[in-house]
CSV table of C-alpha atoms and ligand atoms in Angstrom, one decimal:
chain,number,residue,atom,x,y,z
T,1,MET,CA,-8.8,-17.2,-16.7
T,2,ARG,CA,-9.0,-14.0,-14.7
T,3,LYS,CA,-12.8,-14.2,-14.7
T,4,MET,CA,-13.0,-17.7,-13.5
T,5,ARG,CA,-10.8,-16.8,-10.5
T,6,ARG,CA,-13.3,-14.1,-9.5
T,7,LYS,CA,-16.5,-16.1,-9.8
T,8,GLY,CA,-16.6,-17.3,-6.2
T,9,LEU,CA,-15.9,-13.9,-4.9
T,10,ALA,CA,-18.7,-12.3,-6.9
T,11,SER,CA,-21.4,-14.5,-5.6
T,12,MET,CA,-20.3,-13.7,-2.0
T,13,ALA,CA,-20.2,-10.0,-2.9
T,14,VAL,CA,-23.8,-10.1,-4.1
T,15,GLN,CA,-24.9,-11.8,-0.9
T,16,THR,CA,-23.1,-9.2,1.2
T,17,VAL,CA,-24.7,-6.2,-0.5
T,18,ALA,CA,-28.2,-7.7,-0.2
T,19,SER,CA,-27.9,-7.9,3.6
T,20,THR,CA,-26.1,-4.6,4.4
T,21,SER,CA,-26.1,-2.0,1.6
T,22,ASN,CA,-27.4,1.4,2.2
T,23,PRO,CA,-28.0,3.2,-1.1
T,24,THR,CA,-28.5,6.6,0.6
T,25,VAL,CA,-25.0,6.6,2.1
T,26,ASP,CA,-23.1,10.0,1.5
T,27,LEU,CA,-19.4,9.5,0.8
T,28,GLY,CA,-18.7,13.0,-0.6
T,29,PRO,CA,-17.6,13.1,-4.2
T,30,ALA,CA,-17.9,9.3,-4.6
T,31,THR,CA,-21.0,8.6,-6.7
T,32,ALA,CA,-21.0,4.8,-7.4
T,33,LEU,CA,-19.0,1.7,-7.7
T,34,SER,CA,-17.8,1.0,-11.3
T,35,CYS,CA,-16.5,-2.3,-12.7
T,36,ARG,CA,-12.9,-2.0,-13.8
T,37,GLU,CA,-13.5,-4.6,-16.6
T,38,CYS,CA,-16.9,-3.7,-18.1
T,39,GLY,CA,-17.8,-0.3,-16.5
T,40,HIS,CA,-21.1,-1.7,-15.0
T,41,ARG,CA,-22.2,0.6,-12.2
T,42,VAL,CA,-23.8,-0.1,-8.9
T,43,PRO,CA,-24.7,2.1,-5.9
T,44,LEU,CA,-22.1,2.6,-3.2
T,45,GLY,CA,-22.2,-0.4,-0.8
T,46,PRO,CA,-20.0,-3.1,0.7
T,47,VAL,CA,-19.5,-5.0,-2.5
T,48,PHE,CA,-16.3,-5.6,-4.4
T,49,ALA,CA,-17.0,-7.7,-7.5
T,50,CYS,CA,-19.1,-7.0,-10.5
T,51,GLU,CA,-22.4,-8.9,-10.8
T,52,GLU,CA,-22.1,-8.9,-14.6
T,53,CYS,CA,-18.5,-10.0,-15.2
T,54,PHE,CA,-17.0,-10.7,-11.8
T,55,GLY,CA,-14.4,-7.9,-12.4
T,56,PRO,CA,-13.2,-5.8,-9.4
T,57,LEU,CA,-15.3,-2.7,-8.5
T,58,GLU,CA,-13.7,0.7,-7.9
T,59,ILE,CA,-15.0,4.0,-6.7
T,60,ALA,CA,-16.3,6.4,-9.4
T,61,TYR,CA,-16.4,10.1,-8.6
T,62,ASP,CA,-17.9,13.4,-9.8
T,63,PHE,CA,-15.1,15.9,-9.7
T,64,ALA,CA,-16.6,18.1,-12.4
T,65,ALA,CA,-17.6,20.9,-10.1
T,66,TYR,CA,-14.0,21.5,-8.8
T,67,ASP,CA,-12.1,24.6,-9.7
T,68,THR,CA,-8.4,23.7,-9.9
T,69,GLU,CA,-7.1,26.7,-7.9
T,70,GLU,CA,-9.8,26.6,-5.3
T,71,LEU,CA,-9.1,22.9,-4.8
T,72,ARG,CA,-5.4,23.4,-4.5
T,73,LYS,CA,-6.0,26.1,-1.8
T,74,ARG,CA,-8.4,23.9,0.0
T,75,ILE,CA,-5.9,21.0,0.1
T,76,GLU,CA,-3.0,23.2,1.1
T,77,SER,CA,-4.9,24.6,4.0
T,78,GLY,CA,-6.2,21.2,5.1
T,79,PRO,CA,-4.9,19.1,8.0
T,80,ALA,CA,-1.4,17.5,7.9
T,81,ASN,CA,-2.8,14.1,7.2
T,82,ILE,CA,-4.7,12.3,4.4
T,83,TRP,CA,-7.9,14.2,5.1
T,84,ARG,CA,-6.4,17.2,3.3
T,85,TYR,CA,-7.4,15.2,0.2
T,86,ALA,CA,-10.9,14.5,1.5
T,87,PRO,CA,-12.5,16.1,-1.7
T,88,LEU,CA,-10.8,13.4,-3.7
T,89,LEU,CA,-11.7,10.4,-1.4
T,90,PRO,CA,-14.9,8.4,-0.7
T,91,VAL,CA,-15.5,10.0,2.7
T,92,PRO,CA,-18.1,12.3,4.2
T,93,ALA,CA,-17.4,16.0,4.4
T,94,ASP,CA,-17.0,16.0,8.2
T,95,VAL,CA,-14.4,13.1,8.1
T,96,ALA,CA,-11.8,15.1,10.0
T,97,ASP,CA,-14.1,15.3,13.1
T,98,LYS,CA,-14.5,11.6,13.4
T,99,PRO,CA,-12.3,9.3,15.5
T,100,ASN,CA,-9.7,7.9,13.1
T,101,ILE,CA,-6.0,7.2,13.2
T,102,ASN,CA,-5.4,10.1,10.7
T,103,PRO,CA,-2.4,8.8,8.9
T,104,GLY,CA,-0.4,10.4,6.1
T,105,TRP,CA,1.6,13.5,5.3
T,106,THR,CA,4.7,11.4,5.9
T,107,LYS,CA,8.2,12.7,5.0
T,108,LEU,CA,9.5,12.8,1.4
T,109,VAL,CA,13.2,12.6,2.2
T,110,LYS,CA,15.6,14.0,-0.3
T,111,ALA,CA,18.1,11.1,-0.3
T,112,ASP,CA,21.3,12.8,-1.5
T,113,ASN,CA,23.6,10.3,0.1
T,114,LEU,CA,21.8,7.3,-1.4
T,115,ALA,CA,21.7,9.1,-4.7
T,116,ARG,CA,25.5,9.5,-4.6
T,117,GLU,CA,26.0,5.8,-3.9
T,118,LEU,CA,23.6,4.8,-6.7
T,119,GLY,CA,24.8,7.4,-9.2
T,120,VAL,CA,21.4,9.1,-9.4
T,121,THR,CA,21.8,12.7,-10.6
T,122,GLY,CA,18.2,13.7,-11.3
T,123,GLY,CA,17.1,13.8,-7.6
T,124,LEU,CA,16.3,10.8,-5.5
T,125,TYR,CA,13.6,10.8,-2.8
T,126,VAL,CA,12.4,8.3,-0.3
T,127,LYS,CA,8.7,8.5,0.6
T,128,ASP,CA,9.0,7.2,4.2
T,129,ASP,CA,5.7,5.8,5.2
T,130,SER,CA,7.2,4.2,8.3
T,131,GLY,CA,6.1,7.5,9.9
T,132,ASN,CA,2.4,6.5,10.0
T,133,PRO,CA,0.7,5.7,13.3
T,134,THR,CA,1.3,1.9,13.2
T,135,HIS,CA,4.5,2.3,11.1
T,136,SER,CA,3.3,1.2,7.7
T,137,PHE,CA,1.4,2.6,4.7
T,138,LYS,CA,-1.5,0.3,5.6
T,139,ASP,CA,-2.8,3.0,8.0
T,140,ARG,CA,-3.8,5.0,4.8
T,141,VAL,CA,-6.0,2.2,3.4
T,142,VAL,CA,-7.5,1.2,6.8
T,143,ALA,CA,-8.4,4.9,7.5
T,144,GLN,CA,-10.6,4.8,4.4
T,145,ALA,CA,-12.1,1.4,5.1
T,146,LEU,CA,-13.0,2.5,8.6
T,147,GLU,CA,-15.0,5.4,7.2
T,148,ALA,CA,-16.8,3.1,4.8
T,149,ALA,CA,-17.4,0.6,7.7
T,150,ARG,CA,-19.0,3.4,9.7
T,151,ALA,CA,-21.1,4.5,6.8
T,152,PHE,CA,-22.4,1.0,6.1
T,153,GLY,CA,-23.1,0.3,9.8
T,154,PHE,CA,-20.5,-2.4,10.5
T,155,THR,CA,-19.3,-2.7,14.1
T,156,THR,CA,-16.6,-5.4,13.6
T,157,LEU,CA,-13.5,-4.8,11.5
T,158,SER,CA,-11.5,-7.7,10.0
T,159,CYS,CA,-8.9,-8.5,7.4
T,160,SER,CA,-6.6,-11.1,6.0
T,161,SER,CA,-3.1,-9.7,6.5
T,162,THR,CA,0.6,-10.3,5.9
T,163,GLY,CA,1.2,-8.4,9.2
T,164,ASN,CA,1.1,-4.7,8.8
T,165,LEU,CA,-2.6,-4.6,7.9
T,166,ALA,CA,-3.5,-6.5,11.0
T,167,GLY,CA,-1.8,-3.8,13.2
T,168,ALA,CA,-3.4,-1.0,11.3
T,169,VAL,CA,-6.9,-2.5,11.6
T,170,GLY,CA,-6.3,-3.2,15.3
T,171,ALA,CA,-5.3,0.4,16.0
T,172,ALA,CA,-8.1,2.0,13.9
T,173,ALA,CA,-10.7,-0.3,15.5
T,174,ALA,CA,-9.5,0.6,19.0
T,175,ARG,CA,-9.6,4.3,18.3
T,176,ALA,CA,-13.0,4.3,16.7
T,177,GLY,CA,-14.7,1.9,19.2
T,178,PHE,CA,-15.1,-1.1,16.8
T,179,ARG,CA,-14.5,-4.7,17.6
T,180,SER,CA,-11.6,-6.2,15.6
T,181,CYS,CA,-10.8,-9.8,14.6
T,182,VAL,CA,-8.0,-10.2,12.2
T,183,PHE,CA,-6.3,-13.2,10.5
T,184,ILE,CA,-2.6,-13.7,9.8
T,185,PRO,CA,-0.3,-16.6,8.8
T,186,HIS,CA,0.7,-18.2,12.1
T,187,ASP,CA,4.5,-17.8,11.4
T,188,LEU,CA,4.9,-14.0,11.0
T,189,GLU,CA,7.7,-12.0,12.5
T,190,GLN,CA,7.4,-11.3,16.3
T,191,GLY,CA,7.3,-7.6,15.7
T,192,LYS,CA,4.3,-7.9,13.4
T,193,VAL,CA,2.5,-10.2,15.8
T,194,VAL,CA,3.0,-7.9,18.8
T,195,MET,CA,2.1,-4.8,16.8
T,196,ALA,CA,-1.1,-6.5,15.8
T,197,ALA,CA,-2.0,-7.8,19.2
T,198,VAL,CA,-1.2,-4.9,21.4
T,199,TYR,CA,-4.4,-2.9,20.5
T,200,GLY,CA,-6.5,-5.5,22.3
T,201,GLY,CA,-8.5,-6.9,19.4
T,202,GLU,CA,-8.6,-10.6,18.4
T,203,LEU,CA,-5.7,-11.9,16.4
T,204,VAL,CA,-6.0,-15.3,14.9
T,205,GLY,CA,-3.0,-17.2,13.4
T,206,ILE,CA,-3.9,-19.5,10.5
T,207,GLU,CA,-1.9,-22.6,9.7
T,208,GLY,CA,-0.9,-21.7,6.2
T,209,ASN,CA,0.4,-18.9,4.1
T,210,TYR,CA,-1.3,-15.6,3.2
T,211,ASP,CA,-3.2,-17.1,0.3
T,212,ASP,CA,-4.7,-19.7,2.6
T,213,VAL,CA,-5.6,-16.9,5.1
T,214,ASN,CA,-7.3,-15.0,2.3
T,215,ARG,CA,-9.2,-18.0,1.1
T,216,PHE,CA,-10.4,-18.6,4.6
T,217,CYS,CA,-11.6,-15.0,4.9
T,218,SER,CA,-13.5,-15.3,1.6
T,219,GLU,CA,-15.3,-18.3,3.1
T,220,LEU,CA,-16.0,-16.5,6.3
T,221,ILE,CA,-17.6,-13.6,4.5
T,222,GLY,CA,-20.2,-15.9,3.0
T,223,ASP,CA,-20.9,-17.6,6.3
T,224,PRO,CA,-23.3,-16.5,9.1
T,225,ALA,CA,-20.2,-16.4,11.4
T,226,GLY,CA,-18.9,-13.4,9.4
T,227,GLU,CA,-22.2,-11.6,8.9
T,228,GLY,CA,-22.0,-7.9,9.6
T,229,TRP,CA,-18.2,-7.9,9.5
T,230,GLY,CA,-16.4,-5.3,7.5
T,231,PHE,CA,-13.4,-7.0,5.9
T,232,VAL,CA,-11.2,-4.1,5.0
T,233,ASN,CA,-9.5,-5.8,2.1
T,234,VAL,CA,-12.4,-7.9,0.9
T,235,ASN,CA,-16.0,-6.5,1.1
T,236,LEU,CA,-14.6,-3.0,1.8
T,237,ARG,CA,-11.8,-3.3,-0.7
T,238,PRO,CA,-12.9,-0.6,-3.2
T,239,TYR,CA,-12.8,2.0,-0.3
T,240,TYR,CA,-9.7,0.6,1.3
T,241,ALA,CA,-7.8,0.7,-2.0
T,242,GLU,CA,-8.4,4.4,-2.5
T,243,GLY,CA,-6.3,5.1,0.5
T,244,SER,CA,-3.2,4.4,-1.5
T,245,LYS,CA,-4.0,7.3,-3.9
T,246,THR,CA,-2.9,9.6,-1.1
T,247,LEU,CA,0.7,8.5,-1.5
T,248,ALA,CA,0.5,9.8,-5.1
T,249,TYR,CA,-1.1,13.1,-4.0
T,250,GLU,CA,1.4,13.7,-1.2
T,251,ILE,CA,4.4,12.9,-3.4
T,252,CYS,CA,3.3,15.4,-6.0
T,253,GLU,CA,2.3,18.1,-3.5
T,254,GLN,CA,5.6,17.6,-1.7
T,255,LEU,CA,7.5,18.0,-5.0
T,256,GLY,CA,5.8,21.3,-5.4
T,257,TRP,CA,2.8,20.0,-7.4
T,258,ARG,CA,5.0,18.1,-9.9
T,259,LEU,CA,4.9,14.6,-11.1
T,260,PRO,CA,8.1,12.6,-10.4
T,261,ASP,CA,9.6,10.9,-13.5
T,262,GLN,CA,9.9,7.5,-11.9
T,263,ILE,CA,8.4,5.8,-8.9
T,264,VAL,CA,9.4,2.4,-7.4
T,265,VAL,CA,6.6,0.7,-5.5
T,266,PRO,CA,6.5,-2.6,-3.7
T,267,ILE,CA,4.0,-5.3,-4.8
T,268,ALA,CA,2.1,-7.7,-2.6
T,269,SER,CA,-1.5,-7.8,-3.9
T,270,GLY,CA,-0.6,-5.0,-6.3
T,271,SER,CA,-3.4,-2.8,-5.0
T,272,GLN,CA,-1.1,0.0,-3.8
T,273,LEU,CA,0.6,0.3,-7.2
T,274,THR,CA,-2.6,0.5,-9.2
T,275,LYS,CA,-4.0,3.2,-6.9
T,276,ILE,CA,-0.8,5.3,-7.1
T,277,ASP,CA,-1.3,5.3,-10.8
T,278,LYS,CA,-5.0,6.2,-10.4
T,279,GLY,CA,-4.0,9.1,-8.0
T,280,LEU,CA,-1.5,10.5,-10.5
T,281,GLN,CA,-4.0,10.3,-13.3
T,282,GLU,CA,-6.6,12.2,-11.2
T,283,LEU,CA,-4.1,15.0,-10.4
T,284,ILE,CA,-3.4,15.3,-14.2
T,285,LYS,CA,-7.2,15.4,-15.0
T,286,LEU,CA,-7.8,18.0,-12.3
T,287,GLY,CA,-5.0,20.2,-13.6
T,288,LEU,CA,-3.2,20.1,-10.3
T,289,VAL,CA,0.0,18.8,-12.0
T,290,GLU,CA,1.3,19.3,-15.5
T,291,ASP,CA,0.6,16.4,-17.8
T,292,ARG,CA,3.8,14.7,-18.7
T,293,PRO,CA,5.1,11.1,-18.8
T,294,TYR,CA,5.9,9.2,-15.7
T,295,LYS,CA,7.1,5.6,-15.2
T,296,ILE,CA,5.9,3.2,-12.5
T,297,PHE,CA,8.2,0.3,-11.5
T,298,GLY,CA,7.1,-2.6,-9.3
T,299,ALA,CA,9.3,-4.4,-6.8
T,300,GLN,CA,9.1,-7.9,-5.5
T,301,ALA,CA,11.3,-10.4,-3.6
T,302,GLU,CA,12.6,-13.2,-5.7
T,303,GLY,CA,11.0,-15.7,-3.3
T,304,CYS,CA,7.6,-14.3,-4.1
T,305,SER,CA,7.8,-12.8,-7.6
T,306,PRO,CA,4.7,-13.9,-9.6
T,307,VAL,CA,4.2,-10.4,-11.1
T,308,SER,CA,7.8,-9.8,-12.0
T,309,THR,CA,8.0,-13.3,-13.5
T,310,ALA,CA,5.0,-12.6,-15.7
T,311,PHE,CA,6.4,-9.2,-16.7
T,312,LYS,CA,9.7,-10.6,-17.8
T,313,ALA,CA,8.0,-13.4,-19.7
T,314,GLY,CA,5.7,-10.9,-21.5
T,315,HIS,CA,2.6,-12.6,-20.1
T,316,ASP,CA,-0.6,-10.7,-19.1
T,317,VAL,CA,-1.8,-13.2,-16.6
T,318,VAL,CA,0.0,-13.9,-13.3
T,319,ARG,CA,0.7,-17.5,-12.4
T,320,PRO,CA,0.4,-18.1,-8.6
T,321,GLN,CA,3.5,-19.0,-6.7
T,322,LYS,CA,4.2,-20.4,-3.2
T,323,PRO,CA,6.1,-17.7,-1.3
T,324,ASN,CA,9.4,-18.3,0.3
T,325,THR,CA,11.1,-15.0,1.3
T,326,ILE,CA,12.1,-12.9,4.3
T,327,ALA,CA,9.9,-10.1,2.8
T,328,LYS,CA,6.8,-11.6,4.5
T,329,SER,CA,4.8,-8.4,4.1
T,330,LEU,CA,5.0,-8.9,0.4
T,331,ALA,CA,4.5,-12.6,0.4
T,332,ILE,CA,1.3,-12.9,-1.6
T,333,GLY,CA,1.6,-15.7,-4.1
T,334,ASN,CA,-1.7,-15.0,-5.9
T,335,PRO,CA,-1.9,-11.2,-6.2
T,336,ALA,CA,-5.4,-10.0,-6.9
T,337,ASP,CA,-4.2,-6.9,-8.8
T,338,GLY,CA,-1.3,-8.5,-10.6
T,339,PRO,CA,-2.7,-8.2,-14.1
T,340,TYR,CA,-3.4,-4.5,-13.6
T,341,VAL,CA,0.1,-4.0,-12.3
T,342,LEU,CA,1.5,-5.5,-15.5
T,343,ASP,CA,-0.8,-3.2,-17.6
T,344,ILE,CA,0.5,-0.1,-15.7
T,345,ALA,CA,4.2,-1.0,-15.8
T,346,ARG,CA,3.9,-1.6,-19.6
T,347,ARG,CA,1.7,1.5,-20.3
T,348,THR,CA,4.0,3.9,-18.4
T,349,GLY,CA,7.2,2.4,-19.8
T,350,GLY,CA,8.2,1.1,-16.3
T,351,ALA,CA,9.1,-2.5,-15.3
T,352,VAL,CA,8.7,-5.1,-12.6
T,353,GLU,CA,11.8,-6.5,-11.0
T,354,ASP,CA,12.8,-8.7,-8.1
T,355,VAL,CA,15.7,-9.1,-5.7
T,356,THR,CA,17.1,-11.9,-3.6
T,357,ASP,CA,16.7,-12.0,0.2
T,358,GLU,CA,20.4,-11.2,0.5
T,359,GLN,CA,19.9,-8.1,-1.7
T,360,VAL,CA,17.0,-7.1,0.5
T,361,VAL,CA,19.1,-7.2,3.6
T,362,ASP,CA,22.0,-5.3,1.9
T,363,ALA,CA,19.5,-2.7,0.7
T,364,ILE,CA,18.0,-2.3,4.2
T,365,LYS,CA,21.5,-1.6,5.5
T,366,LEU,CA,22.4,0.7,2.6
T,367,LEU,CA,19.3,2.9,3.2
T,368,ALA,CA,20.0,3.0,7.0
T,369,ARG,CA,23.7,3.8,6.5
T,370,THR,CA,23.2,6.5,3.9
T,371,GLU,CA,19.9,8.2,5.0
T,372,GLY,CA,19.3,7.2,8.6
T,373,ILE,CA,16.0,5.4,7.6
T,374,PHE,CA,15.5,1.9,9.0
T,375,ALA,CA,13.1,0.2,6.6
T,376,GLU,CA,11.3,-3.1,7.0
T,377,THR,CA,12.0,-5.8,4.4
T,378,ALA,CA,9.5,-4.3,2.0
T,379,GLY,CA,11.7,-1.1,1.9
T,380,GLY,CA,14.7,-3.3,1.3
T,381,VAL,CA,12.9,-4.7,-1.7
T,382,THR,CA,12.2,-1.3,-3.2
T,383,VAL,CA,15.7,0.0,-2.6
T,384,GLY,CA,17.3,-3.2,-3.8
T,385,VAL,CA,15.2,-3.2,-6.9
T,386,THR,CA,16.0,0.5,-7.5
T,387,LYS,CA,19.7,-0.3,-7.3
T,388,LYS,CA,19.3,-3.3,-9.7
T,389,LEU,CA,17.3,-1.3,-12.2
T,390,ILE,CA,19.9,1.4,-12.3
T,391,GLU,CA,22.7,-1.1,-12.8
T,392,ASP,CA,20.8,-2.8,-15.6
T,393,GLY,CA,20.2,0.6,-17.3
T,394,VAL,CA,16.4,0.3,-16.9
T,395,LEU,CA,15.9,3.1,-14.5
T,396,ASP,CA,17.3,6.4,-15.7
T,397,PRO,CA,19.5,8.0,-13.1
T,398,SER,CA,19.2,11.5,-14.6
T,399,LEU,CA,15.5,11.6,-13.8
T,400,THR,CA,13.6,12.5,-10.6
T,401,THR,CA,13.0,9.2,-8.8
T,402,VAL,CA,10.8,8.4,-5.8
T,403,VAL,CA,11.4,5.1,-3.9
T,404,LEU,CA,8.7,4.0,-1.4
T,405,ASN,CA,9.6,2.8,2.0
T,406,THR,CA,6.3,1.4,3.2
T,407,GLY,CA,7.2,0.0,6.7
T,408,ASP,CA,9.4,0.2,9.7
T,409,GLY,CA,12.5,-1.9,10.3
T,410,LEU,CA,11.7,-2.4,14.0
T,411,LYS,CA,9.0,-4.8,12.9
T,412,THR,CA,11.4,-7.1,11.0
T,413,LEU,CA,14.5,-7.1,13.2
T,414,ASP,CA,15.3,-10.7,12.3
T,415,ALA,CA,16.2,-9.6,8.8
T,416,VAL,CA,19.2,-7.7,10.1
T,417,ALA,CA,20.1,-10.1,13.0
T,418,GLY,CA,23.8,-10.1,13.6
T,419,THR,CA,24.0,-6.3,13.3
T,420,GLY,CA,24.9,-5.3,16.8
T,421,LEU,CA,27.7,-4.2,19.1
T,422,THR,CA,31.0,-3.1,17.6
T,423,ALA,CA,32.8,-4.0,20.8
T,424,THR,CA,32.1,-4.8,24.5
T,425,ILE,CA,34.6,-3.0,26.8
T,426,ARG,CA,35.1,-2.3,30.5
T,427,PRO,CA,34.1,1.3,31.5
T,428,THR,CA,37.7,2.5,31.2
T,429,LEU,CA,39.6,4.6,28.6
T,430,GLU,CA,42.3,2.0,28.5
T,431,SER,CA,39.8,-0.7,27.5
T,432,PHE,CA,38.3,1.7,24.9
T,433,ARG,CA,41.7,2.3,23.4
T,434,ASP,CA,42.5,-1.4,23.5
T,435,ALA,CA,39.3,-2.0,21.4
T,436,GLY,CA,41.0,-0.3,18.5
T,437,LEU,CA,38.4,2.4,18.1
T,438,VAL,CA,40.8,5.4,18.4
J,1,LIG,C1,5.0,-2.8,4.2
J,1,LIG,C2,4.2,-3.2,3.0
J,1,LIG,N1,4.4,-2.6,1.8
J,1,LIG,C3,3.7,-2.9,0.7
J,1,LIG,C4,2.7,-3.8,0.7
J,1,LIG,C5,2.0,-4.1,-0.6
J,1,LIG,O1,0.7,-3.8,-0.6
J,1,LIG,P1,-0.3,-4.2,-1.8
J,1,LIG,O2,-1.0,-5.5,-1.3
J,1,LIG,O3,-1.3,-3.1,-1.9
J,1,LIG,O4,0.5,-4.5,-3.0
J,1,LIG,C6,2.3,-4.4,1.9
J,1,LIG,C7,1.2,-5.3,2.0
J,1,LIG,O5,0.9,-6.0,3.0
J,1,LIG,C8,3.1,-4.1,3.1
J,1,LIG,O6,2.8,-4.6,4.3
J,2,LIG,ZN1,-18.1,-6.0,-14.9
């Protein structure tokens, strides 16, 4: 079933590589694209599906020459952004000199107040990716895709987006002098629309949900109208996806080169979660962290919970769902990496759980009230799921736990509409006293 779903994509991928691939491209330690299903290898190029089995392609590297302590020193003396990890990413050696949005090295907040509320004793941290240039973790993946687009000679950047990605692409294209034309569902939050439009690129609303937008982009890629376009999450997806590894690298480095015991990650397509696992595995293989068990937990909103539904049912395929949730950034009903998320949650001893929209809102307020972090709905999903997993005895409160906040609450203000003035008074002490605040 998985393979049938990929068939259409694979034929488009082959067309794309024929017109634009450049086998001599130098992307540092990246050596090839390798099929996640069958291991078939092809040269680095703007392709995303295996010509043999239609499986997804990912970046293969040669890290053999790295000495662990030299690599650690090189990373630690690198810039305070994702390029400190350039030796582990598909980018040219001089990447730091190129115009890019340079995201990353966001705060890992020790969330002691939240820990007290949730009864976590082993150390609770929030990796706060709202601190990126366009206020979501998507800047990490777009920064990678931009370098790949440059290497392959694309001049237009595009994507299908649930909102945050559109803004990240718009900003990166503006900085790097690319044209951008991005596609979103027509009914996204105002904050997402403005954040995507303000950088001056073209922003197109599609009448439909994200899965319709994605289908449309897949068609556009195979059409002359989309020729020469770098779709960051389609034909550049193998490069794009690697950006999420930097979350894993940063978390471990910020913990003093130590693996956390438990990580709670939001799921839309599932790409981010799979690459966090890949990043952790690489750090272990490179000897940068001690090899010990960790658990990865996936978080969804109940109104778009195809992966958590499959996890709870014990299935290894994900049945598509029509999304209906306020967590619009996670509203992908047919998640491309869903089956791999299930594999990772099961292999590491984690789980995939979902929360209602009401629990999402409560969790946004809980995080704001305890830690001064205003998360978007995706952050409400991870905090809400963390709370639920602790209450259900699935997440161990005595272990070091990292919860991801991947976006900024200012983009999803409607979720907390009704939060506002405590009182309206005249500018007099009498009126203040009358309001009952002293
Ligand atoms: C804020 C936020 N968090 C998490 C995700 C999930 O990303 P992925 O599609 O890699 O699962 C998205 C995707 O759009 C997002 O916007
Ligand atoms: Zn294959």
